[in-house]
Each structure stands twice: as C-alpha cells, then as structure tokens.
Amino acid sequence: MSIVTFTTDFGWADGYVGAMKGVVLSRARGVTLVDICHEVPPQDVAAGAFALAQAAPHFPPGTVHVAVVDPGVGGARAEVIVLAKNHLFVGPDNGLLTLVAPRPDAIFAIESPAFRRHPVSPTFHGRDVFAPAAGLLAAGVPPEEAGRMMSTLAPLANAVGAEADGHAHVVHVDHYGNVVTSLRQEALPPGARSVRMFVTRDEGPLPLQLPVRKTFADVDPDAALVYVGSAGLLEIAVRNGSAAARFGLRRGVNLSIEVIET
C-alpha cells in the first residue's frame, strides 16, 4: 500500500490540508495518508525543510512526500518531483526539498497536464499541482511522465554545514526552545567535556561555557547543556526550560564554538 506524507505551513484552522488529501485520494484510492507537520511557521521555508528532513528518512522506500511552504506560489519558481534514496518528494523548488535531498537521483518539472488539476489556482498549488502529482505517483505513474528533467534544486539559505573552524549558526529552534546548530556530531571529539561559545547577537557577543552531556537527565533542572541531538547535530538546551529564551537565540544567529576536551 502506498504512503503519502504532508508537510505544510497551512495549520489546522482552514480546509487546505483536507483539500489536498481529497485530491490525492481521488487519484489513488486506499493510500495511507500521514501528516508530518502542518504547524511550520508561515512562509518559513527553512523550518519546513528541517521538519521534512527530520521525518522523511524514517518512512519506507517508495513513500511519496508532499511539502508545501511556498511564499512564492504562482511565481517563477518551478514545481518539481525529486527522486532521492527511493523516496519521491513533491513541492516547490524554493529550497524546501534541498535539505532532505542534497544529492537527488533525479529531478522532474511538473509540466504534464495530467499531473495538474484544471484550472490551476495561482494561489493554491498545494491542491492543484502538488496533490494531484502525488496522487498519480502513489498510484504507480512514473515520475518521468511529469515533465522534463532538471539538473539542480534551488539552494536553501543557511542550511546545515559543519564548519571545521568552529564557526556555525542556529539552523532551528524546536517547540521546547532547544537550539539546533549547523555543527554535525563529528565536530565534537570523543572525551569533550565542555564547549566555550560566543554567540553573536544584536545586543552584543554573549560568552557561554556549557557542559557536554548525552541527554537532559545528565544535568540538574534549569541547567544548560550541549549534546548531540536526534538529527546528529550539536544542540543547546536548558533542562525543563528554553535555551532560546534564556540566551536570546533564534535561527540564523552566528556562533563561534571552541571544544574543551579535558
């Protein structure tokens, strides 16, 4: 049985998500529909990309993922189907799919009339382009039938990228206020006990020295720590609190990190 997932910034107050699901089911009856996230902050492409990249790899091969965070809807950006690691991703080519598919196996523009509803609303491509394309893919139609092949995806600004010299930035702040940095776990050598960090903020640089631990329970309540999160990236947290609120951190803030190994 085919699986179709949905990641959007539509929220739950309107009928937008339901409309997309109806279109998918009208083209592929009996598929399993899964909501990854519909509370992406409005027009926040980077947050949507991060949410999709966290969840999509854990679905079975052959899953079709629809992602719509599309502030440029109706504009010049392409609508695409991306094949990567035996998954299919459907959405706007605005950086939203780049994090989950950094090295795609194939990219197809959604051009065929069969892959679109008619007429196509210039403000609701989720319903009229991406959902019908996902429905056909879930029904077994090859992505090659959607349109011409493309060579690259649009980049995502401030994406994950571990800098060897310790310079990094905040790529995400989660629901709990945990701060996800761009540094991968390889930046933290075995035996590291703490990190010295300078945070670049509008208010001026903030010096911090935080212990490295495996999990929140390794520190006292209300204490801060650095750890490797479930996405394999260095994160800053406050046990039972918000690191983002305590230290004034938000996505895009620059960090300079020095690892202390003893």
Short mmCIF file of C-alpha atoms in Angstrom, two decimals:
data_model
loop_
_atom_site.label_atom_id
_atom_site.label_comp_id
_atom_site.label_asym_id
_atom_site.label_seq_id
_atom_site.Cartn_x
_atom_site.Cartn_y
_atom_site.Cartn_z
CA MET A 1 0.00 0.00 0.00
CA SER A 2 1.35 3.43 -0.96
CA ILE A 3 2.09 6.10 1.65
CA VAL A 4 1.76 9.85 1.08
CA THR A 5 3.01 12.30 3.71
CA PHE A 6 2.25 16.00 4.10
CA THR A 7 4.42 18.83 5.46
CA THR A 8 2.98 22.34 5.22
CA ASP A 9 2.58 25.71 6.90
CA PHE A 10 -1.22 25.55 6.42
CA GLY A 11 -2.17 24.94 10.06
CA TRP A 12 -5.44 23.26 11.03
CA ALA A 13 -7.86 26.20 11.14
CA ASP A 14 -8.79 26.00 7.44
CA GLY A 15 -9.69 23.34 4.91
CA TYR A 16 -6.44 23.49 2.95
CA VAL A 17 -4.93 20.24 4.24
CA GLY A 18 -8.23 18.42 3.77
CA ALA A 19 -8.49 19.65 0.19
CA MET A 20 -5.03 18.30 -0.63
CA LYS A 21 -5.86 14.92 0.89
CA GLY A 22 -9.09 14.75 -1.08
CA VAL A 23 -7.25 15.35 -4.34
CA VAL A 24 -4.69 12.64 -3.54
CA LEU A 25 -7.43 10.13 -2.70
CA SER A 26 -9.33 10.98 -5.88
CA ARG A 27 -6.32 9.77 -7.86
CA ALA A 28 -5.09 6.95 -5.61
CA ARG A 29 -7.82 5.34 -3.52
CA GLY A 30 -6.74 3.38 -0.49
CA VAL A 31 -3.38 5.06 0.07
CA THR A 32 -2.18 5.75 3.60
CA LEU A 33 -2.05 9.48 4.36
CA VAL A 34 0.37 10.67 7.08
CA ASP A 35 0.73 14.20 8.48
CA ILE A 36 4.34 15.08 9.27
CA CYS A 37 3.72 18.71 10.26
CA HIS A 38 1.25 21.47 9.43
CA GLU A 39 2.48 23.96 12.04
CA VAL A 40 5.55 25.16 10.16
CA PRO A 41 5.69 28.93 10.79
CA PRO A 42 4.01 30.72 7.87
CA GLN A 43 6.30 31.18 4.85
CA ASP A 44 9.26 29.76 6.80
CA VAL A 45 10.90 27.60 4.13
CA ALA A 46 13.93 26.71 6.26
CA ALA A 47 11.77 25.47 9.13
CA GLY A 48 9.72 23.36 6.73
CA ALA A 49 12.87 21.92 5.18
CA PHE A 50 14.18 20.95 8.60
CA ALA A 51 10.91 19.30 9.66
CA LEU A 52 10.76 17.29 6.44
CA ALA A 53 14.40 16.22 6.70
CA GLN A 54 13.87 15.04 10.29
CA ALA A 55 10.95 12.76 9.46
CA ALA A 56 11.08 11.62 5.84
CA PRO A 57 14.08 9.23 6.05
CA HIS A 58 12.21 7.08 8.56
CA PHE A 59 9.43 6.14 6.13
CA PRO A 60 9.56 3.03 3.93
CA PRO A 61 11.07 3.15 0.43
CA GLY A 62 8.56 4.27 -2.15
CA THR A 63 6.88 6.82 0.10
CA VAL A 64 5.65 9.98 -1.62
CA HIS A 65 6.24 13.17 0.40
CA VAL A 66 4.28 16.33 -0.36
CA ALA A 67 5.85 19.50 1.07
CA VAL A 68 4.28 22.94 0.67
CA VAL A 69 5.83 26.01 2.27
CA ASP A 70 5.60 28.29 -0.68
CA PRO A 71 5.77 32.08 -0.22
CA GLY A 72 6.49 32.39 -3.97
CA VAL A 73 3.39 30.46 -5.08
CA GLY A 74 2.35 31.44 -8.58
CA GLY A 75 5.75 32.99 -9.28
CA ALA A 76 8.77 31.91 -11.30
CA ARG A 77 9.96 29.02 -9.08
CA ALA A 78 9.45 25.57 -10.59
CA GLU A 79 7.16 22.82 -9.31
CA VAL A 80 9.13 19.59 -9.03
CA ILE A 81 9.22 15.89 -8.26
CA VAL A 82 12.51 14.77 -6.70
CA LEU A 83 13.68 11.16 -6.54
CA ALA A 84 16.17 10.54 -3.72
CA LYS A 85 17.05 7.34 -1.85
CA ASN A 86 13.95 5.53 -3.16
CA HIS A 87 11.62 8.28 -1.92
CA LEU A 88 9.67 10.77 -4.02
CA PHE A 89 9.37 14.40 -2.92
CA VAL A 90 6.81 16.77 -4.43
CA GLY A 91 6.85 20.51 -3.86
CA PRO A 92 8.11 23.94 -4.92
CA ASP A 93 11.72 24.38 -5.97
CA ASN A 94 12.49 27.07 -3.41
CA GLY A 95 14.97 25.28 -1.14
CA LEU A 96 12.29 23.31 0.71
CA LEU A 97 13.46 19.95 -0.70
CA THR A 98 17.20 20.60 -0.70
CA LEU A 99 17.90 19.53 2.87
CA VAL A 100 16.13 16.18 2.56
CA ALA A 101 17.58 15.52 -0.91
CA PRO A 102 21.03 17.13 -1.06
CA ARG A 103 22.12 14.72 -3.81
CA PRO A 104 18.96 13.82 -5.72
CA ASP A 105 18.91 10.90 -8.12
CA ALA A 106 16.58 12.75 -10.49
CA ILE A 107 14.51 15.94 -10.65
CA PHE A 108 11.44 16.35 -12.86
CA ALA A 109 9.46 19.50 -13.55
CA ILE A 110 5.70 19.06 -13.10
CA GLU A 111 4.56 20.16 -16.56
CA SER A 112 2.20 17.48 -17.89
CA PRO A 113 -1.49 18.49 -17.74
CA ALA A 114 -2.25 15.02 -16.34
CA PHE A 115 -0.25 15.89 -13.21
CA ARG A 116 -2.26 19.07 -12.53
CA ARG A 117 -5.87 19.98 -11.77
CA HIS A 118 -7.67 22.33 -14.09
CA PRO A 119 -7.88 25.21 -13.72
CA VAL A 120 -4.83 25.72 -11.52
CA SER A 121 -5.33 28.39 -8.87
CA PRO A 122 -2.32 30.75 -8.84
CA THR A 123 -2.52 30.82 -5.02
CA PHE A 124 -3.12 27.12 -4.17
CA HIS A 125 -0.59 24.91 -5.92
CA GLY A 126 -0.75 22.54 -2.97
CA ARG A 127 -4.20 21.45 -4.09
CA ASP A 128 -3.90 21.96 -7.83
CA VAL A 129 -0.32 20.87 -8.63
CA PHE A 130 1.42 19.04 -5.80
CA ALA A 131 -1.50 16.94 -4.54
CA PRO A 132 -2.55 15.64 -7.98
CA ALA A 133 1.08 14.84 -8.82
CA ALA A 134 1.45 12.97 -5.53
CA GLY A 135 -1.75 11.04 -6.19
CA LEU A 136 -0.54 9.85 -9.57
CA LEU A 137 2.83 8.85 -8.14
CA ALA A 138 1.12 6.91 -5.34
CA ALA A 139 -0.99 5.16 -7.98
CA GLY A 140 2.18 3.98 -9.71
CA VAL A 141 2.59 6.52 -12.53
CA PRO A 142 6.34 7.01 -13.21
CA PRO A 143 7.72 10.46 -12.30
CA GLU A 144 9.30 10.67 -15.76
CA GLU A 145 5.83 11.31 -17.16
CA ALA A 146 5.52 14.59 -15.22
CA GLY A 147 7.87 16.59 -17.43
CA ARG A 148 11.43 17.41 -18.39
CA MET A 149 14.41 16.53 -16.23
CA MET A 150 16.15 19.29 -14.29
CA SER A 151 19.78 19.33 -13.20
CA THR A 152 19.75 21.05 -9.81
CA LEU A 153 17.50 22.20 -6.98
CA ALA A 154 17.37 25.73 -5.65
CA PRO A 155 19.62 26.08 -2.58
CA LEU A 156 18.38 26.64 0.95
CA ALA A 157 19.95 29.64 2.65
CA ASN A 158 21.75 28.95 5.96
CA ALA A 159 21.40 25.19 5.66
CA VAL A 160 23.29 22.62 7.70
CA GLY A 161 27.02 22.57 7.06
CA ALA A 162 29.60 21.76 9.69
CA GLU A 163 32.41 24.28 9.58
CA ALA A 164 35.72 22.79 10.65
CA ASP A 165 36.94 26.02 12.25
CA GLY A 166 34.10 26.04 14.77
CA HIS A 167 32.04 28.76 13.15
CA ALA A 168 28.39 27.80 12.97
CA HIS A 169 24.88 29.18 13.11
CA VAL A 170 21.49 28.27 14.52
CA VAL A 171 19.51 26.27 11.95
CA HIS A 172 16.40 25.55 14.04
CA VAL A 173 14.68 26.21 17.36
CA ASP A 174 12.24 23.46 18.28
CA HIS A 175 8.95 23.51 20.17
CA TYR A 176 10.76 23.19 23.50
CA GLY A 177 13.23 26.00 22.85
CA ASN A 178 16.11 23.63 22.16
CA VAL A 179 18.60 25.27 19.79
CA VAL A 180 19.90 23.19 16.86
CA THR A 181 23.22 24.33 15.40
CA SER A 182 24.74 23.66 11.98
CA LEU A 183 27.59 21.64 13.50
CA ARG A 184 27.43 17.89 12.98
CA GLN A 185 28.37 15.47 15.73
CA GLU A 186 31.79 14.94 14.14
CA ALA A 187 32.71 18.43 15.35
CA LEU A 188 32.61 17.10 18.93
CA PRO A 189 35.61 14.82 19.56
CA PRO A 190 35.33 11.87 21.96
CA GLY A 191 36.07 12.92 25.51
CA ALA A 192 34.95 16.53 25.08
CA ARG A 193 33.75 17.79 28.46
CA SER A 194 32.53 21.26 27.63
CA VAL A 195 32.37 23.89 24.91
CA ARG A 196 33.22 27.58 25.06
CA MET A 197 30.89 29.53 22.85
CA PHE A 198 30.47 33.11 21.70
CA VAL A 199 27.04 33.99 20.40
CA THR A 200 26.74 36.92 18.01
CA ARG A 201 23.59 38.87 18.88
CA ASP A 202 22.22 42.33 18.20
CA GLU A 203 22.78 43.11 21.88
CA GLY A 204 26.46 42.19 21.58
CA PRO A 205 28.51 38.97 21.91
CA LEU A 206 27.38 36.54 24.61
CA PRO A 207 30.12 34.30 26.07
CA LEU A 208 28.99 30.88 27.33
CA GLN A 209 30.73 27.80 28.66
CA LEU A 210 28.44 24.78 28.65
CA PRO A 211 28.97 21.14 29.66
CA VAL A 212 28.75 18.41 27.03
CA ARG A 213 26.33 15.68 28.06
CA LYS A 214 24.42 12.82 26.42
CA THR A 215 20.92 13.86 27.47
CA PHE A 216 18.87 16.29 29.55
CA ALA A 217 18.77 14.00 32.60
CA ASP A 218 22.55 14.36 32.93
CA VAL A 219 22.18 17.89 34.32
CA ASP A 220 20.08 19.42 37.07
CA PRO A 221 16.72 21.05 36.30
CA ASP A 222 17.15 24.55 34.85
CA ALA A 223 20.80 23.82 33.91
CA ALA A 224 22.10 24.31 30.37
CA LEU A 225 23.98 21.76 28.30
CA VAL A 226 25.31 20.90 24.84
CA TYR A 227 24.57 17.47 23.36
CA VAL A 228 24.24 15.64 20.05
CA GLY A 229 20.55 15.70 19.14
CA SER A 230 18.48 13.13 17.30
CA ALA A 231 19.31 14.79 13.95
CA GLY A 232 23.05 14.25 14.56
CA LEU A 233 23.67 17.97 15.14
CA LEU A 234 25.01 19.81 18.17
CA GLU A 235 22.17 21.30 20.19
CA ILE A 236 21.93 23.67 23.15
CA ALA A 237 19.23 23.08 25.73
CA VAL A 238 18.09 24.00 29.20
CA ARG A 239 16.62 21.10 31.14
CA ASN A 240 12.91 21.80 31.70
CA GLY A 241 13.35 25.20 30.10
CA SER A 242 14.05 27.08 26.86
CA ALA A 243 17.62 27.69 25.76
CA ALA A 244 16.36 30.01 23.02
CA ALA A 245 14.62 32.25 25.57
CA ARG A 246 17.44 32.16 28.12
CA PHE A 247 20.24 33.02 25.71
CA GLY A 248 18.32 35.10 23.16
CA LEU A 249 18.89 32.64 20.31
CA ARG A 250 16.95 32.33 17.07
CA ARG A 251 17.55 30.77 13.67
CA GLY A 252 20.34 32.43 11.72
CA VAL A 253 22.27 33.65 14.77
CA ASN A 254 26.01 33.06 14.33
CA LEU A 255 28.02 31.03 16.83
CA SER A 256 31.72 30.55 17.42
CA ILE A 257 32.43 27.33 19.30
CA GLU A 258 35.64 26.10 20.92
CA VAL A 259 35.65 22.49 22.19
CA ILE A 260 37.36 21.79 25.52
CA GLU A 261 38.46 18.17 25.65
CA THR A 262 39.55 17.81 29.28
#
